[in-house]
Coordinates of C-alpha atoms in Angstrom, one line a residue:
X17 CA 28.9 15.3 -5.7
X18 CA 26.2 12.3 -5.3
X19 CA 24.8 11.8 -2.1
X20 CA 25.8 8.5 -2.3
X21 CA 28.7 7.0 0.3
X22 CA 32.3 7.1 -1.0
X23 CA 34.4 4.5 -0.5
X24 CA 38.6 5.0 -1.1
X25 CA 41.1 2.4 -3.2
X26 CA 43.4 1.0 -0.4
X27 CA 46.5 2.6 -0.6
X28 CA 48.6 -0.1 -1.1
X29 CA 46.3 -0.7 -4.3
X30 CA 45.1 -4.1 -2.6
X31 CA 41.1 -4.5 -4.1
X32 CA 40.7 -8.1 -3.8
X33 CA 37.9 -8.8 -1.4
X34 CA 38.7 -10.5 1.7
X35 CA 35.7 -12.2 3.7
X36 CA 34.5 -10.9 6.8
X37 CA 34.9 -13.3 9.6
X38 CA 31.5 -12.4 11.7
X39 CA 29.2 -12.8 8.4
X40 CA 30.9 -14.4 5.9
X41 CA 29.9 -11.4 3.7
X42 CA 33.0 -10.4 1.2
X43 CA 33.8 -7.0 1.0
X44 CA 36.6 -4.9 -0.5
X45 CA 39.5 -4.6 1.6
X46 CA 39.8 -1.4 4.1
X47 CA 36.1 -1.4 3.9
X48 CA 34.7 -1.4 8.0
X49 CA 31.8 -2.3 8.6
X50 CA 28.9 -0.5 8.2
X51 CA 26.5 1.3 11.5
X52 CA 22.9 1.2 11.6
X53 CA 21.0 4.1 12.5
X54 CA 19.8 4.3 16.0
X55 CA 15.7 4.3 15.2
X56 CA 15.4 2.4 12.0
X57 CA 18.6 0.8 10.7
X58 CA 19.2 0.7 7.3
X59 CA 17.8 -2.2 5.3
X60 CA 21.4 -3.5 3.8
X61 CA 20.4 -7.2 3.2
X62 CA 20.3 -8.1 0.0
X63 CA 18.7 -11.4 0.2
X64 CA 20.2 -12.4 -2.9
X65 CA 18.0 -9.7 -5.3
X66 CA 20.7 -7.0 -6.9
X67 CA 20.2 -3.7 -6.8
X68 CA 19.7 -1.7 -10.5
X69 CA 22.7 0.2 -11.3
X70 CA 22.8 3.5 -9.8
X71 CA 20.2 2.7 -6.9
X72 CA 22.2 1.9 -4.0
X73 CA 21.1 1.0 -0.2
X74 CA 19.2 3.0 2.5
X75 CA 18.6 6.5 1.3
X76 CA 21.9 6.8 -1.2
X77 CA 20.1 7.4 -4.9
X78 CA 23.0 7.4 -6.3
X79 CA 22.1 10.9 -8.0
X80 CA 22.8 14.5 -7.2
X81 CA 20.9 17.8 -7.8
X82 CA 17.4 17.4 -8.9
X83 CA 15.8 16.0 -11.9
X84 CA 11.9 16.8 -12.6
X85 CA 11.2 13.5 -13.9
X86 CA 12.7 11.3 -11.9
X87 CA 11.5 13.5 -8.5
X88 CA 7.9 13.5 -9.6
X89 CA 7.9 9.8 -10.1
X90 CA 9.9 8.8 -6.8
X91 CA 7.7 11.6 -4.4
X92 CA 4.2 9.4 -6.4
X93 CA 5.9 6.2 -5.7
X94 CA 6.4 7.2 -2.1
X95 CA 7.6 4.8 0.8
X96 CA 4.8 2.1 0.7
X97 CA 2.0 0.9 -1.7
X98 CA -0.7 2.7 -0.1
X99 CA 1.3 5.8 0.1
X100 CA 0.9 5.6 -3.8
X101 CA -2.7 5.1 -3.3
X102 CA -3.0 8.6 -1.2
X103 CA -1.0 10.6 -3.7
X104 CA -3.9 10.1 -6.1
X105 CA -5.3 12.9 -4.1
X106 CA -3.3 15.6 -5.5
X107 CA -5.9 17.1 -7.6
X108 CA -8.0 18.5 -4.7
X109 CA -5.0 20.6 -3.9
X110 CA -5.2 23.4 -6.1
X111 CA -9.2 23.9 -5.8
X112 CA -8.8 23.7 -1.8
X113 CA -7.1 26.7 -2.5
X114 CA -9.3 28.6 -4.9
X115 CA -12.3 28.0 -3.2
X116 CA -10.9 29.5 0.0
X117 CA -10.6 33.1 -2.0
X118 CA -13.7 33.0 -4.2
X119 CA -16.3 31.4 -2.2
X120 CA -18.2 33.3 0.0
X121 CA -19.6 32.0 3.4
X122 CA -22.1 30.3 1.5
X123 CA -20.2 27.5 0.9
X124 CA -17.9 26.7 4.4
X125 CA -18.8 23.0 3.9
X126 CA -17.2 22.7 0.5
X127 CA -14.1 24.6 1.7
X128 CA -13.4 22.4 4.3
X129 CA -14.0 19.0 2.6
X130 CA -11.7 20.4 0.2
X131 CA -9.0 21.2 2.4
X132 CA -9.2 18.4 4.5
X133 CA -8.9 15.8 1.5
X134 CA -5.9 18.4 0.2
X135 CA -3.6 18.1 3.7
X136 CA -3.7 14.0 3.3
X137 CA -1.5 13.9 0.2
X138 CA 0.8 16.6 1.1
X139 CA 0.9 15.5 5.0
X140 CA 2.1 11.9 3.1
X141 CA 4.7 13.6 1.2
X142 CA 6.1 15.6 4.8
X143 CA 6.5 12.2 6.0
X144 CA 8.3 10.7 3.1
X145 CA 10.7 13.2 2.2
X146 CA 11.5 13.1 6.0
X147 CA 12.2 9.3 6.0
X148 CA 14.5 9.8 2.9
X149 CA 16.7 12.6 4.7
X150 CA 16.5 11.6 7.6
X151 CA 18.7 8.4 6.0
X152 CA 21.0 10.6 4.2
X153 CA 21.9 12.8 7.7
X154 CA 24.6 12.1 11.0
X155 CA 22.3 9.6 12.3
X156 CA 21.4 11.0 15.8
X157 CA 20.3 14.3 14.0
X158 CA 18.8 12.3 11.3
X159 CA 16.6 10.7 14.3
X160 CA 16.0 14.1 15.8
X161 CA 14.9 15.7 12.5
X162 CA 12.6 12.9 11.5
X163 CA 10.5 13.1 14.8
X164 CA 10.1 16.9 14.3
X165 CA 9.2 15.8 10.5
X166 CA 6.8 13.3 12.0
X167 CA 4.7 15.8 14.1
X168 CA 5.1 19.0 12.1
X169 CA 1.4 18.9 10.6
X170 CA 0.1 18.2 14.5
X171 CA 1.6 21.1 15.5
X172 CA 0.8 23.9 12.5
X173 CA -2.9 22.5 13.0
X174 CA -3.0 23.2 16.6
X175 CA -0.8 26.5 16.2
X176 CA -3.5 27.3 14.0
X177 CA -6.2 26.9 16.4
X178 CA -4.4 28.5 18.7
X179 CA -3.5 31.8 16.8
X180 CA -7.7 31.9 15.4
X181 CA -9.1 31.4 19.2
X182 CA -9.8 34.4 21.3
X183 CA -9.5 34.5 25.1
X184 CA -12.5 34.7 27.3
X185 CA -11.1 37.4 28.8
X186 CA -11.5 39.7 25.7
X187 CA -14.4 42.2 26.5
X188 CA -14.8 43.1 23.0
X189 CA -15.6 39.5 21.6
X190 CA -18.5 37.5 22.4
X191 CA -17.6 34.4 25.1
X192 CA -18.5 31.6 22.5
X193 CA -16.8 33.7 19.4
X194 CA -13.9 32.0 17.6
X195 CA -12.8 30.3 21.2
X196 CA -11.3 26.9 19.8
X197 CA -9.1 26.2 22.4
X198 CA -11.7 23.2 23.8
X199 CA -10.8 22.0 20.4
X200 CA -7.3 21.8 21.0
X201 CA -8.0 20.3 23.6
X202 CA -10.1 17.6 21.5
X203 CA -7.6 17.5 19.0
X204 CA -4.4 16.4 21.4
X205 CA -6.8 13.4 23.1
X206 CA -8.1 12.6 19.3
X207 CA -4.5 11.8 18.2
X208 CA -3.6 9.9 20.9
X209 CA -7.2 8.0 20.4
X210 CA -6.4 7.7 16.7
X211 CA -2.7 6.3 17.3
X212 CA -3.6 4.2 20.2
X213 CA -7.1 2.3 18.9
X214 CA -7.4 3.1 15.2
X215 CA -3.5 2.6 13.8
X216 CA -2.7 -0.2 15.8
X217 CA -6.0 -1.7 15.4
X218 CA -5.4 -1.5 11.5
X219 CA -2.3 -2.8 12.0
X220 CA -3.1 -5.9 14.2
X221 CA -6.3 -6.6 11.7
X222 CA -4.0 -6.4 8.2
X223 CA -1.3 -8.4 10.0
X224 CA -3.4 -10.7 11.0
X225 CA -5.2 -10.8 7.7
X226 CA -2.1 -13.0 6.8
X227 CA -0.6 -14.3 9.8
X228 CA -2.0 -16.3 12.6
X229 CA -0.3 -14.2 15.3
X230 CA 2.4 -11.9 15.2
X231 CA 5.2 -11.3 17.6
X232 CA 6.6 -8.3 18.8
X233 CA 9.3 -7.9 21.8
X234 CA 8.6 -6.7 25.2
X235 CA 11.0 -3.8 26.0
X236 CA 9.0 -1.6 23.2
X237 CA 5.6 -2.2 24.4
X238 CA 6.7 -2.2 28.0
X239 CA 8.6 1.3 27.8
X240 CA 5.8 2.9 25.3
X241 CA 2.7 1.8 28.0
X242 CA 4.9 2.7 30.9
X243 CA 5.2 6.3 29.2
X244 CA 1.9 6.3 28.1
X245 CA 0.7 5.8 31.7
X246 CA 3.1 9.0 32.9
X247 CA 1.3 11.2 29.9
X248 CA -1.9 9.9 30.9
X249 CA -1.3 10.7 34.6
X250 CA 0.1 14.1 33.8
X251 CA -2.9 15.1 31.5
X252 CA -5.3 14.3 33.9
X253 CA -4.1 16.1 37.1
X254 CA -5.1 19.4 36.6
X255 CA -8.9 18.2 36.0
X256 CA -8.4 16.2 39.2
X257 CA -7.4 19.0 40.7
X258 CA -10.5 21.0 39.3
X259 CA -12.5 17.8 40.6
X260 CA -11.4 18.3 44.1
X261 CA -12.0 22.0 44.5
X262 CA -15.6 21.0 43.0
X263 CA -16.1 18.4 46.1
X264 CA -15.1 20.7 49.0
X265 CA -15.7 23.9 47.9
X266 CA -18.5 23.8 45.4
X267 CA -19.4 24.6 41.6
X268 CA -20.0 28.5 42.4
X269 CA -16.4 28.6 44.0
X270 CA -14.5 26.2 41.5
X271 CA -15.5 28.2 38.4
X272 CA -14.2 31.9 39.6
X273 CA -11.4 33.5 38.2
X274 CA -9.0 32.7 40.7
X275 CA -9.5 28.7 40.5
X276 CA -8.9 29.2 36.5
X277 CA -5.6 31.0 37.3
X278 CA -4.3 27.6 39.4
X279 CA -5.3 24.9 36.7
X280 CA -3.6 27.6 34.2
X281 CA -0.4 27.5 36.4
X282 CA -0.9 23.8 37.2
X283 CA -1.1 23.1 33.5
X284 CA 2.1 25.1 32.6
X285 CA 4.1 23.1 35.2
X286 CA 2.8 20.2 34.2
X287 CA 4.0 21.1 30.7
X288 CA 7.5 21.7 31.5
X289 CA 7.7 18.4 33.3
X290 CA 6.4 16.4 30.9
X291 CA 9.1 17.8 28.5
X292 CA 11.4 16.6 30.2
X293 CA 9.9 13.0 30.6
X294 CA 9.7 13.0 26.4
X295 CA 13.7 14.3 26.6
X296 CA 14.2 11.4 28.6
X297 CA 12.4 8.7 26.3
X298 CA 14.4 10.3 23.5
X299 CA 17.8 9.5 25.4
X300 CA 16.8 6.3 26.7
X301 CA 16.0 5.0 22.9
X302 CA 18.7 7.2 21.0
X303 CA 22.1 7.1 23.9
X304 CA 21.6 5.0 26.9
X305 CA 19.4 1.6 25.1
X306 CA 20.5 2.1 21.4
X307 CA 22.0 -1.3 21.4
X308 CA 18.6 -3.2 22.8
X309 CA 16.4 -1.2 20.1
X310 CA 19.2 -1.5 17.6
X311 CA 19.4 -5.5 18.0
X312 CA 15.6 -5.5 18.0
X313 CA 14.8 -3.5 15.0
X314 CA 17.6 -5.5 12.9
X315 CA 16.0 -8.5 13.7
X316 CA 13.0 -7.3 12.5
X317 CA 14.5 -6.6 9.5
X318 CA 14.9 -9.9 8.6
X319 CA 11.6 -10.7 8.5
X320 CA 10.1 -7.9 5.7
X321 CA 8.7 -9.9 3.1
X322 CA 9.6 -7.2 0.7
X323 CA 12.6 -5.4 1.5
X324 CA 14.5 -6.4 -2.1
X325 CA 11.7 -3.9 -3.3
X326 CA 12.2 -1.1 -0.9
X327 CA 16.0 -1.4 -1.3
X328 CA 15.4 -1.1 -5.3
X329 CA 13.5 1.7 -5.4
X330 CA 14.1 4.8 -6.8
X331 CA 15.5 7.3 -4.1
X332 CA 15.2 11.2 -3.3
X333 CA 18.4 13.1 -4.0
X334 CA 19.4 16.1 -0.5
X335 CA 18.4 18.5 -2.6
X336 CA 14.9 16.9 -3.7
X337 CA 14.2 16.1 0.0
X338 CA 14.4 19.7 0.6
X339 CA 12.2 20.9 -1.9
X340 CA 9.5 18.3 -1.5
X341 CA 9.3 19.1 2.0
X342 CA 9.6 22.8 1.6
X343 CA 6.6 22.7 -1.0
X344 CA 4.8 20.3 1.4
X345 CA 5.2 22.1 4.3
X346 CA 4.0 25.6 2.6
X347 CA 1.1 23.5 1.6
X348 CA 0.0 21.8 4.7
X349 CA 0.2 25.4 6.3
X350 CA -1.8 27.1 4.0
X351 CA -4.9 23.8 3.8
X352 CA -4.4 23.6 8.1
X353 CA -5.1 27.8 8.0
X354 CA -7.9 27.6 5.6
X355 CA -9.3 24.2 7.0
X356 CA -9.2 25.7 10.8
X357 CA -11.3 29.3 9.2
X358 CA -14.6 26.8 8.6
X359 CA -15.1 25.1 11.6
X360 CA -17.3 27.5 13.8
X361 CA -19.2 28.4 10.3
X362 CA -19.9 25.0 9.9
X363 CA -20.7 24.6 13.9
X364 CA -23.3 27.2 13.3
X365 CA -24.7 26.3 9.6
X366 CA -25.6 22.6 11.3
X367 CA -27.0 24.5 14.0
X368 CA -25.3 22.4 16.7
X369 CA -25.9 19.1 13.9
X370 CA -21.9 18.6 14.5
X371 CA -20.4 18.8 17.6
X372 CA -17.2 20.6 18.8
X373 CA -16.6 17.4 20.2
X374 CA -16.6 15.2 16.9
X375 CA -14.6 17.9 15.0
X376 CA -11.7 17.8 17.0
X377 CA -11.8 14.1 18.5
X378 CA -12.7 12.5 15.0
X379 CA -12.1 14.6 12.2
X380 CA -9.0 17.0 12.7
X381 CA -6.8 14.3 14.1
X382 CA -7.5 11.9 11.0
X383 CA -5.0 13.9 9.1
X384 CA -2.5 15.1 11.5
X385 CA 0.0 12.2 11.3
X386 CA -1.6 10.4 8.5
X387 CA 1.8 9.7 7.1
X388 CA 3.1 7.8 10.0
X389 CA 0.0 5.7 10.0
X390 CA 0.8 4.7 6.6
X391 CA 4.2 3.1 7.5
X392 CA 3.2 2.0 10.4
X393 CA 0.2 -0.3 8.7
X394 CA 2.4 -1.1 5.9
X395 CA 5.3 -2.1 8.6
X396 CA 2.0 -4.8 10.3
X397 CA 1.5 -6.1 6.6
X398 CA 5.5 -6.6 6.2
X399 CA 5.1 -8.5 9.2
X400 CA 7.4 -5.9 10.9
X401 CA 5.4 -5.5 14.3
X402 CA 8.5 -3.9 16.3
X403 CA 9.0 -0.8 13.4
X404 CA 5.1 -0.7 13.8
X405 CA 5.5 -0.5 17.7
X406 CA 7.7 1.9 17.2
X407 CA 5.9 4.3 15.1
X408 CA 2.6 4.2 17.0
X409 CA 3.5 4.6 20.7
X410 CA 6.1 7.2 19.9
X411 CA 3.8 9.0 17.7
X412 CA 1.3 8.9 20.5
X413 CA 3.9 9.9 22.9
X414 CA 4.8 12.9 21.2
X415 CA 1.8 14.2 21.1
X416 CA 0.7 13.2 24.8
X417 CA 4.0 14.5 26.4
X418 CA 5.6 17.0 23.6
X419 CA 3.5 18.4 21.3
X420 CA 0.2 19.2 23.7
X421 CA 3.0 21.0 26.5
X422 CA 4.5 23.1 23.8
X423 CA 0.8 24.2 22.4
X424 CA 0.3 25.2 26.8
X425 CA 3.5 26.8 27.0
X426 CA 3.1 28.7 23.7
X427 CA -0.3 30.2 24.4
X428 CA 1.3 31.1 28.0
X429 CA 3.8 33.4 25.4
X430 CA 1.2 34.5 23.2
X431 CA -1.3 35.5 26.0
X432 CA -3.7 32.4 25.0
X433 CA -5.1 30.6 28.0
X434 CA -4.5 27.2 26.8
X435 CA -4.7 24.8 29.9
X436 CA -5.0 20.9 30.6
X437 CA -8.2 20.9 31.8
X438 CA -9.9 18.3 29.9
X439 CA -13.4 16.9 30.3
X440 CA -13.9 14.1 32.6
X441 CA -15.7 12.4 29.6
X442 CA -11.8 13.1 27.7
X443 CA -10.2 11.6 30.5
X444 CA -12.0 8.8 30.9
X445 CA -11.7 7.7 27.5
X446 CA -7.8 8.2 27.4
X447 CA -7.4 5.7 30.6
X448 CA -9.8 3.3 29.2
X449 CA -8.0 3.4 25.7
X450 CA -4.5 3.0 27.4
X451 CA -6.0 0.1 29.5
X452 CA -7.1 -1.5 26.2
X453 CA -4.0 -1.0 24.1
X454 CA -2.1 -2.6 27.6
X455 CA -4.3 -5.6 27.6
X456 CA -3.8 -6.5 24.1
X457 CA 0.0 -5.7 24.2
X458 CA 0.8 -7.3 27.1
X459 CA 1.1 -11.3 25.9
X460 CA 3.5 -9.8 23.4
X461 CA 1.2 -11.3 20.5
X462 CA -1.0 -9.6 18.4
X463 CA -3.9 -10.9 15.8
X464 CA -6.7 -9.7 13.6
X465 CA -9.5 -10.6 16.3
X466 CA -7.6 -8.3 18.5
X467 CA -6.9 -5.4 15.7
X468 CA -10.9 -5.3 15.3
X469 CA -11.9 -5.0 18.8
X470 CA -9.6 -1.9 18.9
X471 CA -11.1 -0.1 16.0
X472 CA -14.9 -1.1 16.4
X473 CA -13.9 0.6 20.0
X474 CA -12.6 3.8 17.9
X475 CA -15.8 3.0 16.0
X476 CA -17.8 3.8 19.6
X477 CA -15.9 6.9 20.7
X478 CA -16.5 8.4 17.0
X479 CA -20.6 7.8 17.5
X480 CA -20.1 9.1 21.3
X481 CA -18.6 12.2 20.1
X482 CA -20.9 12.8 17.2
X483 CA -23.9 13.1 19.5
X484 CA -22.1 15.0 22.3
X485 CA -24.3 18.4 22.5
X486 CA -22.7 21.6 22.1
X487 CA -22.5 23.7 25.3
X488 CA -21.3 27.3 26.2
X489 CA -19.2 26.6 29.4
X490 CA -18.8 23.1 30.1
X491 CA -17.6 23.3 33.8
X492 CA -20.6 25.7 34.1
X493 CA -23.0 22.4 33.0
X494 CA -21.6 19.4 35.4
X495 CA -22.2 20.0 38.7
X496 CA -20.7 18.5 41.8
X497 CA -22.7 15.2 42.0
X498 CA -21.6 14.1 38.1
X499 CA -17.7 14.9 38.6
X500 CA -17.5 13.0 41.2
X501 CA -19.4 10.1 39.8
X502 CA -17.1 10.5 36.8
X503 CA -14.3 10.5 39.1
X504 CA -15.3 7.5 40.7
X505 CA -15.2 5.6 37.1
X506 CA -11.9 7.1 36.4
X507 CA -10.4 6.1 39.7
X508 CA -11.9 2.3 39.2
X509 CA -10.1 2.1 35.5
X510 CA -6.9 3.5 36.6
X511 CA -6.7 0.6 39.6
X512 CA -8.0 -2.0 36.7
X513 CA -5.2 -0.9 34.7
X514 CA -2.5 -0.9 37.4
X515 CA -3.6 -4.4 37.7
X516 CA -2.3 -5.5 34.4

């Protein structure tokens, strides 16, 4: 049977078309009409172009099974033009691989470049053959499946730094050897730096690029900073709380055993709580407001320059969206595993040239949730801000409030002491980037002047990283006097951005 929708003869053998009274659309009789999906409704406008036969709307292909051909050229194609673009990538794939089991640790720069480059096509094709079933699915499981599908490379990348780090506590490995979780750490604030300046930059500059503003409604960027200020909160509170011990007590007292055991409980709490808040978001958009982001997201439907196209294209049958994303998925593993093996060898071939800090702020989270970014930009250039919305603050928010609590919580399983406890320089940066993101938002207008000053500000964090110095213990290296000077400036942007 084809994945595409069946629709019964009236019984009473009636198939003139009557005309529906709401649209003035004719359609054959007995035919209701049809439901949108709750998170992206299905583009079933024509605008007067006609479909090819055998293509039909949203994710229907009109096809069943798989057919080589016809799968190869629809995965290349992909959702968007630039998409296509990526997928030219595909030959780094199989010497990513290669070099990984027949160099020797002679060449950890080459593996890495290699491997890197090899997770951006096959983390595009994740994110496309999730689109195309999550259309095809009941559509509140389609929803739940395609933000899983949307996150899954962000969270086998940090799984995999996770699994390769070894704790402190280990008496049989040196204290610096293999310990990666401050690059977790750097990696959760990188994405959310990456989504929050360097997307939606991108995606205010290209829009603008052809548009003098562009509009965009206020109950998605009102809900996404309001979340974005809970995460925000939440991830800073346990170095807060490390702050405070620092002020009364002292550095000697604050970095004993004991004080590590409270941020580690601290941070685990925390987890679970901010769970919940991303549980919450997810009922909010998918039960209780589906309606308000359901009449939004139509009408921004009506405004893609190019939906005839999408509508036409050649479509993934069930069975093809299984085995593109099982081939992707075994892919993306096996490039985030090898990728993850060559970061402290290249560490210590520069000799401390790269920081930690610039490996997991800049470059891991560049390919984590590439794929989204691609829709997202290609959403601004449609002139479909809302979708564009939609896809950056909730990526963003996944990461912030999911995906960073279940990395905590699963190193709490694994015996991994995986905390919150990020650098006052980390925090900083995440309040200051949610106070800019709110001050652009907030005039529900967006334009290319505005896109730039976003990423030349990614632009600024990338060159801060770069020349962070590496250090052994970094509590061990601020003292009193500079956290709470830090904490001062922290303080000072949070009441700036209250003020908004």
């Amino acid at each position: 049977m084809a994945d595409s929708e069946l629709r019964q003869r009236p019984a009473n053998g009636n198939t003139q078309p009557h005309v529906d009274t709401e649209k003035g659309a004719a359609q054959p009789d007995g035919v209701g009409p049809r439901r949108h999906t709750l998170h992206m409704p299905h583009r079933n406008k024509n605008h007067g172009h006609r479909l090819p036969r055998g293509i039909n709307e949203a994710g229907e292909s009109g096809r069943s099974g798989i057919h080589p051909l016809l799968f190869l050229k629809a995965c290349f194609k992909s959702s968007s033009i630039i998409s296509t673009f990526v997928n030219v990538l595909w030959p780094f794939v199989i010497p990513a691989i290669v070099l990984h089991f027949v160099h020797t640790d002679q060449h950890p720069r080459a593996t890495f470049a290699c491997n890197f480059i090899a997770m951006i096509p096959t983390a595009n094709l994740i994110g496309y053959a999730g689109q195309e079933l999550a259309r095809k699915l009941p559509k509140v499981f389609g929803v739940i499946l395609e933000t899983f599908l949307g996150s899954i490379v962000e969270i086998i990348l940090l799984s995999v730094l996770l699994h390769n780090s070894t704790p402190h506590v280990d008496p049989t490995v040196a204290k610096d050897s293999k310990f990666l979780i401050p690059v977790i750490r750097d990696a959760i604030l990188g994405s959310i730096l990456a989504n929050l300046l360097l997307c939606l930059g991108v995606c205010f500059f290209v829009g603008g690029l052809r548009r003098e503003t562009q509009e965009f409604d206020s109950a998605i960027s009102e809900v996404g900073t309001g979340l974005l200020l809970t995460a925000g909160f939440g991830l800073a509170i346990p170095r807060a709380f490390y702050i405070g011990i620092v002020n009364q007590m002292g550095q000697a007292v604050a970095d004993e055993g004991a004080t590590e055991n409270l941020i580690l409980r601290l941070s685990r709490a925390t987890s679970i709580l901010l769970i919940v808040a991303f549980l919450l978001y997810v009922w909010f958009q998918m039960r209780s407001h589906h309606g308000l982001y359901d009449s939004i997201l139509e009408k921004d439907e009506e405004k893609d320059e190019d939906g005839h196209l999408d509508r036409a294209k050649l479509k993934l049958t069930f069975t093809e969206c299984i085995i593109a994303l099982v081939i992707a998925l075994t892919l993306v593993s096996l490039h985030a595993i090898f990728l993850v093996q060559e970061i402290e060898p290249i560490i210590e071939l520069d000799g401390g040239a790269l920081s930690e800090l610039f490996m997991g702020l800049i470059l891991v989270p560049l390919v984590e949730k590439l794929s989204e970014h691609l829709t997202a930009v290609d959403e601004a250039w449609d002139n479909q801000m809302n979708f564009a919305l939609v896809h950056i603050l909730g990526s963003s928010l996944q990461t912030a409030l999911l995906n960073s609590s279940i990395i905590v919580l699963a190193g709490w399983g694994v015996g991994k002491d995986m905390d919150l406890n990020f650098s006052t320089f980390q925090i900083v940066l995440l309040i200051l980037a949610i106070l800019v993101v709110g001050n652009f938002i907030r005039d529900r207008e967006s334009n290319y002047l505005e896109g730039a000053l976003c990423v030349l500000i990614y632009f600024i964090i990338a060159v801060a990283a770069y020349s962070f110095p590496n250090v052994e213990n970094e509590n061990s290296t601020e003292g009193g006097g500079g956290e709470a000077g830090a904490a001062k400036a922290a303080v000072h942007a949070t009441k700036m951005l209250l003020k908004i």
